[in-house]
Amino acid sequence: SRMNAIQARYGYAQTVDLATLNPTLECLLQHSSCRAFSDEAIPQSMRDTLYAAAQSAPSKSNLQQYSFLEVTEEHIRTQLMNWFPALAWAFGAPMLTFSLGDLHRNQVISAHHGYEYNAHPEDAFLNAAVDAALATQALITAAESQGFGTCPISQIRERLHEVADLLALPNGVFPICAVAIGLPASGAPSQVSPRLPADLVIHHNRYQPPSLEAITSYDARFNEAKGLPKVRYPERFGEPNKPTWSDNVARQTAVEERAQLRDYLRLKGILG
C-alpha cells in the first residue's frame, strides 16, 4: 500500500498526505536495486525514451557536462566480466550504459569558437559529476516507471584506467558508474532499504549535529528489515560484535578506496 511504501523506506510510520502520492512519487518510494534480470531485450525506441528522460534532468548553466556510453559489443561485456566476475549479472543485463562526467565536449566547443578553455578544474569536475548524477537518477527513475529493474555499479572505478581504455575515453571524461537495466528475473527479490530517519537528513535553517542515538536506532531497524549486513574489511578490522550499517560506514571510510581516481583525473587533464 501507499502507507507501507513510506513506512518501509523509514522503518517506522511517517506522517504523509496520501492524496499527494502520485505515480511518480510511488515509483521513487518503491526503488530497490535489481541484481537479477530476465533476458528480454529492451527495444531501441524504449532506450531512446529513457535517454530522453535522462537528458531532461537539470544541468548547471545548461552546460550539459555528461554523456552516456551504452555497451552492446559482446567483447567489451566479456572483458568487464573478466575483470569483475562477481558482477557478471550486471554486465550481462539487457541494457548496460556508463554514466560519464564529460568536460571534453565543451573543450572541443571552446576551441571551435576560438576561446581558451579555462574553467576552474575543481569547480568543473564538481559540476560535471553533479550533472552526470542528476541525469543518471532521471534515467533510473524513468526505467523503473516502466517496470524495469536497475542497479548503478560504482565498482568499475576500481579499474579506472583499464575501463577508460576499453571505452576509449578521451581527456576530460571520467566514469561515474555503470547502470544495468532490464526486466527483473522471475522471482528476483525486491525489498526497499530503510533510509536514515528524516530528522538526521533534513535540517531547518541551521545544520544540526547528528544524533548517535538516532543512528543506533536506525542500525536496529536496518538489521530487522534487511538482516545483518555483510561486514566490510574484516581482514583489516576483524569481526564486530554485531554487524551494523554504521559500523560498516566507519570501516569503509577508514580505508582510502579507489585512490587511483586522483591519478586518473590528473592524467586526463581534469584536475591539476
XYZ file of N, CA and C in Angstrom:
816
model
N 0.831 -1.187 0.000
C 0.000 0.000 0.000
C 0.871 1.244 0.000
N 0.200 2.408 -0.212
C 0.942 3.659 -0.224
C 1.611 3.932 1.118
N 0.868 3.729 2.208
C 1.454 3.970 3.521
C 2.609 3.019 3.784
N 2.475 1.776 3.328
C 3.542 0.809 3.553
C 4.826 1.217 2.833
N 4.697 1.872 1.678
C 5.881 2.311 0.949
C 6.663 3.334 1.759
N 5.971 4.264 2.379
C 6.627 5.266 3.232
C 7.214 4.584 4.463
N 6.430 3.721 5.079
C 6.873 3.071 6.310
C 8.085 2.184 6.044
N 8.093 1.489 4.911
C 9.226 0.625 4.590
C 10.488 1.447 4.372
N 10.338 2.627 3.776
C 11.516 3.445 3.480
C 12.193 3.926 4.753
N 11.413 4.189 5.789
C 11.992 4.658 7.051
C 12.080 3.565 8.115
N 11.274 2.549 7.985
C 11.246 1.529 9.016
C 10.335 1.880 10.168
N 9.592 2.958 10.001
C 8.615 3.347 11.022
C 7.555 4.209 10.351
N 6.403 4.371 11.018
C 5.306 5.141 10.439
C 5.731 6.599 10.272
N 5.325 7.191 9.153
C 5.670 8.578 8.848
C 4.400 9.293 8.408
N 4.189 10.500 8.925
C 3.002 11.265 8.576
C 3.120 11.794 7.151
N 2.188 11.416 6.311
C 2.180 11.884 4.929
C 0.748 12.163 4.507
N 0.610 12.974 3.470
C -0.682 13.221 2.845
C -0.826 12.225 1.701
N -1.613 11.189 1.922
C -1.715 10.122 0.927
C -2.216 10.635 -0.413
N -2.982 11.729 -0.409
C -3.514 12.258 -1.664
C -2.410 12.784 -2.570
N -1.226 13.069 -2.000
C -0.131 13.614 -2.809
C 0.690 12.517 -3.486
N 0.464 11.264 -3.159
C 1.305 10.180 -3.679
C 0.850 9.787 -5.083
N 1.345 10.548 -6.068
C 1.054 10.234 -7.461
C 1.977 9.119 -7.941
N 1.824 8.619 -9.167
C 2.669 7.516 -9.641
C 4.171 7.807 -9.602
N 4.567 9.052 -9.839
C 5.997 9.386 -9.791
C 6.546 9.203 -8.394
N 5.824 9.714 -7.402
C 6.272 9.571 -6.018
C 6.293 8.101 -5.608
N 5.280 7.356 -6.014
C 5.244 5.941 -5.660
C 6.429 5.206 -6.275
N 6.774 5.545 -7.504
C 7.927 4.919 -8.165
C 9.202 5.218 -7.377
N 9.395 6.452 -6.977
C 10.592 6.824 -6.216
C 10.638 6.116 -4.877
N 9.508 6.054 -4.194
C 9.470 5.451 -2.863
C 9.730 3.947 -2.905
N 9.373 3.305 -3.996
C 9.491 1.849 -4.092
C 10.812 1.397 -4.698
N 11.726 2.341 -4.942
C 13.006 1.961 -5.554
C 13.742 0.912 -4.729
N 14.266 -0.063 -5.416
C 15.231 -1.005 -4.839
C 16.118 -1.483 -5.986
N 17.364 -1.767 -5.667
C 18.287 -2.210 -6.705
C 17.937 -3.624 -7.156
N 18.009 -3.840 -8.462
C 17.745 -5.156 -9.045
C 19.071 -5.794 -9.438
N 19.278 -7.019 -9.013
C 20.523 -7.713 -9.316
C 20.300 -9.054 -10.027
N 19.140 -9.192 -10.635
C 18.844 -10.391 -11.433
C 17.860 -9.988 -12.522
N 18.290 -10.118 -13.783
C 17.489 -9.644 -14.908
C 17.060 -10.801 -15.798
N 15.899 -10.633 -16.441
C 15.487 -11.574 -17.467
C 16.280 -11.281 -18.742
N 16.174 -12.160 -19.713
C 16.896 -11.982 -20.970
C 16.118 -11.147 -21.987
N 14.929 -10.708 -21.622
C 14.091 -9.988 -22.588
C 14.745 -8.684 -23.020
N 14.839 -8.496 -24.316
C 15.507 -7.311 -24.855
C 14.673 -6.059 -24.622
N 15.348 -4.919 -24.582
C 14.687 -3.620 -24.471
C 14.711 -2.976 -25.852
N 13.555 -2.709 -26.446
C 13.528 -2.132 -27.804
C 14.275 -0.799 -27.871
N 14.819 -0.500 -29.040
C 15.569 0.744 -29.207
C 14.701 1.965 -28.930
N 13.429 1.893 -29.310
C 12.538 3.024 -29.065
C 12.408 3.311 -27.572
N 12.389 2.257 -26.742
C 12.320 2.448 -25.297
C 13.635 3.001 -24.768
N 14.746 2.511 -25.283
C 16.047 3.044 -24.866
C 16.131 4.537 -25.182
N 15.671 4.910 -26.371
C 15.702 6.320 -26.753
C 14.848 7.158 -25.806
N 13.708 6.613 -25.402
C 12.837 7.331 -24.477
C 13.503 7.505 -23.115
N 14.165 6.455 -22.646
C 14.842 6.535 -21.347
C 15.956 7.577 -21.387
N 16.709 7.610 -22.469
C 17.776 8.608 -22.587
C 17.197 10.027 -22.687
N 16.065 10.165 -23.371
C 15.430 11.485 -23.450
C 15.021 11.956 -22.061
N 14.512 11.036 -21.242
C 14.163 11.393 -19.862
C 15.412 11.774 -19.075
N 16.496 11.029 -19.283
C 17.747 11.332 -18.592
C 18.243 12.721 -18.958
N 18.162 13.061 -20.257
C 18.632 14.363 -20.710
C 17.699 15.501 -20.302
N 16.560 15.166 -19.735
C 15.649 16.187 -19.238
C 15.999 16.630 -17.822
N 17.002 16.017 -17.219
C 17.424 16.391 -15.866
C 18.018 17.804 -15.860
N 18.000 18.488 -14.717
C 18.644 19.804 -14.627
C 20.134 19.701 -14.944
N 20.687 20.783 -15.490
C 22.106 20.836 -15.811
C 22.634 22.216 -15.456
N 23.781 22.264 -14.791
C 24.365 23.522 -14.344
C 24.611 24.450 -15.543
N 23.965 25.611 -15.547
C 24.113 26.612 -16.610
C 23.854 26.033 -18.001
N 23.116 24.923 -18.060
C 22.846 24.216 -19.313
C 24.134 23.830 -20.039
N 25.213 23.592 -19.280
C 26.477 23.168 -19.885
C 26.438 21.703 -20.309
N 25.544 20.909 -19.687
C 25.317 19.512 -20.084
C 26.624 18.719 -20.129
N 27.342 18.728 -19.014
C 28.685 18.140 -18.970
C 28.644 16.669 -18.542
N 27.942 15.884 -19.318
C 27.869 14.443 -19.061
C 27.590 13.735 -20.374
N 27.846 12.440 -20.390
C 27.496 11.581 -21.517
C 27.083 10.222 -20.982
N 26.361 9.479 -21.798
C 26.101 8.061 -21.540
C 26.778 7.269 -22.652
N 27.429 6.185 -22.278
C 28.068 5.307 -23.251
C 27.463 3.920 -23.103
N 26.633 3.538 -24.063
C 25.961 2.241 -23.990
C 26.853 1.168 -24.593
N 26.944 0.045 -23.910
C 27.782 -1.076 -24.345
C 26.892 -2.175 -24.908
N 27.100 -2.465 -26.187
C 26.361 -3.558 -26.830
C 27.294 -4.633 -27.374
N 28.570 -4.324 -27.575
C 29.504 -5.299 -28.131
C 29.864 -6.346 -27.080
N 29.764 -7.608 -27.480
C 29.957 -8.703 -26.530
C 31.386 -8.740 -25.994
N 32.375 -8.387 -26.818
C 33.751 -8.496 -26.333
C 34.022 -7.489 -25.222
N 33.350 -6.339 -25.225
C 33.505 -5.371 -24.132
C 32.846 -5.914 -22.870
N 31.646 -6.451 -23.020
C 30.961 -7.021 -21.851
C 31.776 -8.187 -21.273
N 32.336 -9.010 -22.158
C 33.131 -10.152 -21.688
C 34.351 -9.685 -20.916
N 35.014 -8.645 -21.400
C 36.179 -8.125 -20.696
C 35.785 -7.589 -19.330
N 34.666 -6.892 -19.255
C 34.188 -6.383 -17.964
C 33.910 -7.537 -17.003
N 33.308 -8.596 -17.506
C 33.034 -9.768 -16.668
C 34.329 -10.410 -16.189
N 35.344 -10.422 -17.040
C 36.627 -10.996 -16.641
C 37.273 -10.176 -15.523
N 37.136 -8.874 -15.605
C 37.707 -8.009 -14.573
C 36.898 -8.050 -13.286
N 35.563 -8.178 -13.430
C 34.670 -8.127 -12.264
C 33.740 -9.335 -12.302
N 34.257 -10.534 -12.052
C 33.416 -11.732 -12.196
C 32.185 -11.734 -11.300
N 32.262 -11.098 -10.142
C 31.105 -11.076 -9.245
C 29.982 -10.196 -9.786
N 30.285 -9.406 -10.828
C 29.279 -8.500 -11.391
C 28.787 -8.965 -12.763
N 28.977 -10.245 -13.057
C 28.532 -10.761 -14.359
C 27.039 -10.537 -14.568
N 26.251 -10.589 -13.502
C 24.811 -10.361 -13.610
C 24.511 -8.950 -14.128
N 25.369 -7.979 -13.789
C 25.155 -6.597 -14.231
C 25.616 -6.398 -15.665
N 26.814 -6.936 -15.988
C 27.370 -6.717 -17.318
C 26.691 -7.570 -18.375
N 25.853 -8.494 -17.937
C 25.044 -9.271 -18.871
C 23.610 -8.783 -18.972
N 23.296 -7.645 -18.359
C 21.930 -7.122 -18.367
C 21.511 -6.733 -19.784
N 20.226 -6.750 -20.080
C 19.766 -6.380 -21.424
C 20.237 -4.998 -21.873
N 20.346 -4.065 -20.950
C 20.839 -2.724 -21.279
C 21.936 -2.365 -20.287
N 23.092 -1.981 -20.814
C 24.231 -1.612 -19.976
C 24.781 -0.293 -20.492
N 24.748 0.713 -19.649
C 25.238 2.019 -20.057
C 26.143 2.588 -18.979
N 27.115 3.365 -19.402
C 28.034 4.011 -18.474
C 27.695 5.493 -18.367
N 27.597 5.970 -17.143
C 27.379 7.385 -16.865
C 28.743 8.061 -16.735
N 28.960 9.105 -17.534
C 30.270 9.744 -17.611
C 30.165 11.234 -17.307
N 31.081 11.758 -16.488
C 31.296 13.188 -16.447
C 32.087 13.567 -17.682
N 31.625 14.601 -18.394
C 32.217 14.882 -19.705
C 32.544 16.367 -19.848
N 33.815 16.705 -19.660
C 34.310 18.052 -19.924
C 34.853 18.178 -21.346
N 35.119 17.038 -21.977
C 35.768 17.019 -23.292
C 34.934 17.747 -24.352
N 33.635 17.485 -24.366
C 32.792 18.068 -25.404
C 32.856 19.601 -25.380
N 32.792 20.186 -24.181
C 32.833 21.646 -24.103
C 34.229 22.196 -24.368
N 35.257 21.382 -24.143
C 36.609 21.802 -24.534
C 36.705 21.905 -26.059
N 36.112 20.948 -26.761
C 36.081 20.989 -28.222
C 35.294 22.207 -28.700
N 34.167 22.485 -28.051
C 33.347 23.639 -28.417
C 34.123 24.935 -28.206
N 34.851 25.034 -27.072
C 35.645 26.241 -26.795
C 36.677 26.481 -27.889
N 37.385 25.413 -28.270
C 38.410 25.548 -29.317
C 37.772 25.945 -30.647
N 36.609 25.397 -30.938
C 35.925 25.701 -32.199
C 35.595 27.189 -32.303
N 35.244 27.786 -31.185
C 34.871 29.196 -31.177
C 36.065 30.114 -30.908
N 37.256 29.530 -30.789
C 38.449 30.346 -30.643
C 38.727 30.847 -29.246
N 38.180 30.152 -28.242
C 38.432 30.529 -26.860
C 39.396 29.550 -26.206
N 40.109 30.019 -25.192
C 40.952 29.136 -24.393
C 40.106 28.556 -23.266
N 40.041 27.246 -23.202
C 39.274 26.593 -22.133
C 39.993 26.830 -20.810
N 39.329 27.501 -19.872
C 39.999 27.898 -18.634
C 39.077 27.741 -17.437
N 38.165 26.760 -17.504
C 37.268 26.526 -16.371
C 38.081 26.099 -15.150
N 37.657 26.564 -13.976
C 38.360 26.181 -12.751
C 38.257 24.665 -12.575
N 39.380 23.954 -12.465
C 39.333 22.479 -12.534
C 38.408 21.838 -11.505
N 38.522 22.227 -10.233
C 37.705 21.584 -9.209
C 36.222 21.887 -9.416
N 35.915 23.138 -9.784
C 34.519 23.502 -9.997
C 33.956 22.767 -11.208
N 34.748 22.693 -12.289
C 34.294 21.984 -13.485
C 34.068 20.504 -13.190
N 34.981 19.896 -12.422
C 34.834 18.486 -12.049
C 33.544 18.272 -11.255
N 33.302 19.146 -10.268
C 32.100 19.005 -9.448
C 30.847 19.189 -10.297
N 30.837 20.190 -11.156
C 29.665 20.435 -11.999
C 29.383 19.253 -12.915
N 30.427 18.690 -13.512
C 30.232 17.554 -14.408
C 29.746 16.328 -13.638
N 30.308 16.101 -12.463
C 29.887 14.950 -11.656
C 28.424 15.080 -11.240
N 28.021 16.288 -10.854
C 26.631 16.501 -10.442
C 25.691 16.380 -11.642
N 26.064 16.974 -12.778
C 25.245 16.837 -13.985
C 25.023 15.364 -14.324
N 26.103 14.585 -14.285
C 26.002 13.155 -14.601
C 25.124 12.421 -13.595
N 25.263 12.781 -12.317
C 24.470 12.122 -11.278
C 22.983 12.418 -11.442
N 22.646 13.678 -11.746
C 21.244 14.036 -11.931
C 20.655 13.301 -13.134
N 21.410 13.248 -14.218
C 20.918 12.557 -15.409
C 20.782 11.057 -15.159
N 21.700 10.496 -14.381
C 21.637 9.065 -14.059
C 20.413 8.753 -13.224
N 20.113 9.601 -12.244
C 18.914 9.380 -11.441
C 17.661 9.473 -12.302
N 17.640 10.439 -13.227
C 16.479 10.542 -14.116
C 16.339 9.284 -14.972
N 17.461 8.753 -15.447
C 17.437 7.514 -16.230
C 16.874 6.361 -15.393
N 17.330 6.256 -14.151
C 16.879 5.172 -13.269
C 15.388 5.297 -12.983
N 14.934 6.498 -12.646
C 13.516 6.690 -12.341
C 12.659 6.410 -13.570
N 13.099 6.877 -14.747
C 12.350 6.612 -15.973
C 12.242 5.110 -16.227
N 13.357 4.393 -16.072
C 13.346 2.945 -16.308
C 12.419 2.234 -15.325
N 12.502 2.590 -14.052
C 11.676 1.920 -13.050
C 10.196 2.251 -13.232
N 9.900 3.444 -13.764
C 8.495 3.796 -14.015
C 7.887 2.920 -15.108
N 8.747 2.305 -15.932
C 8.299 1.410 -16.997
C 8.375 -0.056 -16.589
N 8.652 -0.306 -15.315
C 8.681 -1.671 -14.810
C 10.025 -2.360 -14.896
N 11.065 -1.647 -15.326
C 12.394 -2.244 -15.397
C 13.067 -2.189 -14.026
N 13.986 -3.117 -13.813
C 14.866 -3.052 -12.656
C 16.154 -2.359 -13.046
N 16.803 -1.733 -12.085
C 18.044 -1.007 -12.352
C 19.033 -1.223 -11.214
N 20.305 -1.031 -11.547
C 21.327 -1.038 -10.498
C 22.544 -0.267 -10.996
N 22.913 0.832 -10.317
C 24.161 1.523 -10.648
C 25.349 0.778 -10.044
N 26.464 0.749 -10.764
C 27.641 -0.020 -10.359
C 28.844 0.920 -10.278
N 29.243 1.284 -9.074
C 30.416 2.155 -8.915
C 31.720 1.370 -8.869
N 31.626 0.050 -8.738
C 32.825 -0.772 -8.603
C 33.724 -0.695 -9.829
N 33.185 -0.238 -10.946
C 34.006 -0.107 -12.160
C 35.171 0.859 -11.937
N 35.066 1.740 -10.943
C 36.149 2.687 -10.686
C 37.338 2.044 -9.979
N 37.213 0.755 -9.638
C 38.355 0.047 -9.065
C 39.393 -0.297 -10.135
N 38.984 -0.254 -11.411
C 39.922 -0.480 -12.524
C 39.719 0.659 -13.523
N 39.893 1.854 -13.028
C 39.532 3.060 -13.758
C 40.289 3.200 -15.067
N 41.601 3.030 -15.020
C 42.411 3.209 -16.231
C 42.053 2.172 -17.291
N 41.867 0.908 -16.857
C 41.546 -0.152 -17.809
C 40.174 0.069 -18.444
N 39.193 0.449 -17.608
C 37.850 0.703 -18.127
C 37.870 1.872 -19.101
N 38.616 2.930 -18.758
C 38.699 4.096 -19.644
C 39.314 3.721 -20.991
N 40.349 2.904 -20.964
C 40.961 2.456 -22.221
C 39.993 1.584 -23.025
N 39.293 0.697 -22.334
C 38.347 -0.195 -23.003
C 37.257 0.597 -23.721
N 36.830 1.706 -23.104
C 35.739 2.514 -23.652
C 36.248 3.689 -24.486
N 37.571 3.772 -24.651
C 38.202 4.834 -25.463
C 37.810 6.222 -24.981
N 37.888 6.448 -23.664
C 37.510 7.747 -23.109
C 38.644 8.759 -23.315
N 38.357 9.905 -23.893
C 39.398 10.906 -24.137
C 39.674 11.734 -22.890
N 40.650 12.627 -22.974
C 40.907 13.562 -21.890
C 39.638 14.352 -21.582
N 39.436 14.605 -20.296
C 38.272 15.373 -19.871
C 37.051 14.544 -19.552
N 37.131 13.213 -19.735
C 35.981 12.347 -19.480
C 36.324 11.374 -18.354
N 35.403 11.217 -17.408
C 35.649 10.289 -16.298
C 34.381 9.491 -15.995
N 34.512 8.192 -15.717
C 33.344 7.365 -15.407
C 32.795 7.664 -14.016
N 31.485 7.737 -13.922
C 30.794 7.836 -12.629
C 30.397 6.433 -12.173
N 29.690 5.721 -13.045
C 29.238 4.363 -12.722
C 28.738 3.714 -14.003
N 28.523 2.424 -13.936
C 27.758 1.722 -14.954
C 26.334 1.576 -14.434
N 25.376 1.465 -15.332
C 23.983 1.251 -14.938
C 23.438 0.055 -15.705
N 23.016 -0.962 -14.969
C 22.396 -2.143 -15.560
C 20.881 -1.975 -15.514
N 20.219 -2.271 -16.648
C 18.773 -2.081 -16.750
C 18.168 -3.287 -17.463
N 17.037 -3.751 -16.976
C 16.320 -4.842 -17.627
C 15.096 -5.223 -16.820
N 14.246 -6.038 -17.393
C 13.119 -6.548 -16.624
C 13.648 -7.484 -15.537
N 13.139 -7.360 -14.322
C 13.612 -8.249 -13.258
C 13.349 -9.712 -13.599
N 14.284 -10.570 -13.245
C 14.085 -12.005 -13.445
C 12.930 -12.485 -12.593
N 12.284 -13.537 -13.042
C 11.176 -14.104 -12.285
C 11.655 -14.513 -10.895
N 10.979 -14.025 -9.889
C 11.345 -14.360 -8.518
C 12.454 -13.513 -7.934
N 12.946 -12.535 -8.702
C 14.007 -11.668 -8.173
C 13.471 -10.881 -6.983
N 14.193 -10.880 -5.862
C 13.699 -10.162 -4.679
C 13.658 -8.654 -4.929
N 12.662 -8.008 -4.350
C 12.534 -6.554 -4.434
C 12.158 -6.038 -3.056
N 13.136 -5.552 -2.350
C 12.908 -5.069 -0.993
C 13.621 -3.742 -0.800
N 12.855 -2.735 -0.435
C 13.458 -1.418 -0.244
C 14.387 -1.442 0.962
N 15.435 -0.628 0.896
C 16.351 -0.481 2.024
C 15.884 0.678 2.897
N 15.690 0.453 4.187
C 15.331 1.571 5.060
C 16.414 2.644 5.008
N 16.001 3.890 4.968
C 16.920 5.010 4.957
C 16.985 5.650 6.346
N 18.007 6.481 6.526
C 18.151 7.197 7.791
C 16.879 7.972 8.108
N 16.561 8.151 9.382
C 15.373 8.933 9.728
C 15.483 10.343 9.168
N 14.345 10.889 8.791
C 14.333 12.211 8.166
C 14.992 13.260 9.055
N 14.833 13.160 10.358
C 15.405 14.161 11.273
C 16.926 14.210 11.194
N 17.565 13.123 10.740
C 19.018 13.110 10.604
C 19.486 13.723 9.292
N 18.596 13.799 8.329
C 18.974 14.213 6.977
C 18.408 15.586 6.617
N 17.210 15.880 7.104
C 16.531 17.132 6.771
C 16.785 18.127 7.899
N 17.489 19.220 7.584
C 17.809 20.261 8.562
C 16.965 21.502 8.273
N 16.754 22.321 9.272
C 15.944 23.523 9.121
C 16.729 24.733 9.593
N 17.039 25.584 8.640
C 17.704 26.871 8.909
C 19.159 26.754 9.327
N 19.491 25.813 10.190
C 20.871 25.627 10.628
C 21.172 24.135 10.713
N 22.388 23.779 10.356
C 22.802 22.371 10.418
C 22.807 21.893 11.866
N 22.241 20.738 12.099
C 22.207 20.148 13.441
C 23.139 18.946 13.491
N 23.938 18.809 14.550
C 24.839 17.653 14.647
C 24.051 16.353 14.693
N 24.589 15.293 14.087
C 23.859 14.018 14.064
C 23.717 13.422 15.447
N 22.574 12.810 15.666
C 22.298 12.130 16.935
C 22.783 10.691 16.855
N 23.744 10.342 17.702
C 24.232 8.962 17.722
C 23.145 8.002 18.195
N 22.258 8.485 19.036
C 21.144 7.642 19.486
C 20.229 7.297 18.319
N 19.976 8.282 17.463
C 19.125 8.037 16.295
C 19.808 7.082 15.316
N 21.129 7.198 15.182
C 21.867 6.291 14.302
C 21.830 4.876 14.839
N 21.964 4.713 16.144
C 21.876 3.386 16.754
C 20.498 2.775 16.529
N 19.459 3.597 16.645
C 18.101 3.103 16.400
C 17.941 2.688 14.941
N 18.540 3.471 14.037
C 18.475 3.125 12.618
C 19.184 1.807 12.350
N 20.337 1.586 12.979
C 21.037 0.309 12.830
C 20.114 -0.855 13.138
N 19.360 -0.726 14.228
C 18.458 -1.808 14.639
C 17.340 -2.004 13.625
N 16.772 -0.903 13.122
C 15.699 -1.013 12.132
C 16.217 -1.627 10.845
N 17.417 -1.227 10.435
C 18.008 -1.770 9.211
C 18.194 -3.279 9.336
N 18.758 -3.723 10.447
C 19.002 -5.154 10.643
C 17.701 -5.939 10.695
N 16.671 -5.328 11.272
C 15.380 -6.015 11.355
C 14.774 -6.190 9.967
N 14.949 -5.164 9.113
C 14.342 -5.211 7.789
C 15.161 -6.026 6.800
N 16.476 -5.919 6.855
C 17.337 -6.484 5.828
C 18.215 -7.636 6.314
N 18.250 -7.846 7.611
C 19.163 -8.837 8.152
C 20.524 -8.222 8.419
N 21.434 -8.993 9.002
C 22.751 -8.473 9.335
C 23.521 -8.151 8.057
N 24.075 -6.953 7.950
C 24.816 -6.605 6.736
C 26.146 -7.348 6.662
N 26.638 -7.514 5.431
C 27.954 -8.115 5.241
C 29.027 -7.186 5.786
N 29.912 -7.713 6.595
C 30.922 -6.894 7.269
C 31.954 -6.392 6.264
N 32.269 -5.107 6.322
C 33.278 -4.513 5.447
C 34.673 -4.691 6.068
N 35.616 -5.087 5.258
C 37.025 -5.188 5.615
C 37.285 -5.984 6.918
N 36.738 -7.197 7.029
C 37.021 -7.993 8.232
C 38.493 -8.380 8.326
N 39.165 -8.510 7.135
C 40.570 -8.894 7.147
C 41.445 -7.798 7.746
N 40.959 -6.564 7.749
C 41.732 -5.457 8.305
C 41.307 -5.118 9.731
N 39.999 -5.146 9.984
C 39.495 -4.665 11.275
C 38.896 -5.763 12.154
N 38.896 -6.999 11.662
C 38.322 -8.084 12.444
C 36.806 -8.098 12.359
N 36.206 -8.996 13.115
C 34.752 -9.126 13.126
C 34.165 -8.285 14.258
N 33.095 -7.525 13.982
C 32.458 -6.743 15.049
C 31.626 -7.651 15.947
N 31.278 -7.140 17.111
C 30.383 -7.903 17.983
C 29.044 -8.144 17.298
N 28.574 -7.113 16.568
C 27.333 -7.252 15.809
C 27.440 -6.362 14.582
N 27.324 -6.907 13.384
C 27.405 -6.077 12.177
C 26.269 -5.055 12.129
N 26.593 -3.825 11.788
C 25.578 -2.779 11.653
C 25.938 -1.867 10.484
N 24.946 -1.111 10.040
C 25.171 -0.139 8.979
C 26.241 0.865 9.401
N 26.132 1.416 10.601
C 27.062 2.479 11.000
C 28.478 1.946 11.197
N 28.620 0.709 11.670
C 29.955 0.139 11.802
C 30.585 -0.044 10.422
N 29.772 -0.444 9.446
C 30.290 -0.579 8.085
C 30.687 0.772 7.501
N 29.918 1.815 7.794
C 30.276 3.160 7.341
C 31.641 3.551 7.906
N 31.826 3.316 9.207
C 33.094 3.669 9.844
C 34.251 2.871 9.249
N 34.021 1.588 8.980
C 35.069 0.753 8.393
C 35.423 1.216 6.976
N 34.386 1.459 6.173
C 34.636 1.798 4.776
C 35.326 3.150 4.642
N 34.954 4.101 5.475
C 35.563 5.426 5.396
C 36.904 5.498 6.117
N 37.314 4.396 6.737
C 38.654 4.333 7.338
C 39.689 3.851 6.333
N 39.220 3.506 5.124
C 40.095 2.971 4.083
C 40.063 3.917 2.884
N 41.209 4.213 2.327
C 41.272 5.071 1.140
C 40.970 4.225 -0.090
N 39.695 4.094 -0.395
C 39.287 3.272 -1.534
C 39.518 4.011 -2.848
N 39.837 3.278 -3.876
C 39.906 3.801 -5.243
C 40.786 5.045 -5.344
N 41.946 4.954 -4.707
C 42.865 6.090 -4.709
C 43.362 6.429 -6.109
N 43.211 5.495 -7.049
C 43.669 5.753 -8.413
C 42.859 6.850 -9.088
N 41.716 7.238 -8.512
C 40.918 8.305 -9.100
C 41.723 9.593 -9.220
N 42.506 9.908 -8.208
C 43.309 11.126 -8.232
C 44.274 11.108 -9.421
N 44.953 9.972 -9.607
C 45.896 9.850 -10.718
C 45.174 9.924 -12.058
N 44.010 9.295 -12.137
C 43.250 9.302 -13.384
C 42.832 10.718 -13.757
N 42.315 11.467 -12.785
C 41.852 12.824 -13.064
C 42.996 13.729 -13.516
N 44.186 13.497 -12.967
C 45.345 14.285 -13.399
C 45.782 13.855 -14.793
N 45.809 12.543 -15.025
C 46.245 12.028 -16.317
C 45.341 12.522 -17.444
N 44.038 12.617 -17.159
C 43.069 13.021 -18.170
C 42.899 14.540 -18.240
N 43.741 15.285 -17.515
C 43.709 16.733 -17.600
C 42.505 17.369 -16.936
N 41.850 16.634 -16.017
C 40.651 17.155 -15.357
C 41.038 17.988 -14.141
N 41.978 17.480 -13.348
C 42.493 18.214 -12.196
C 44.009 18.368 -12.359
N 44.547 19.448 -11.841
C 45.986 19.690 -11.940
C 46.785 18.871 -10.959
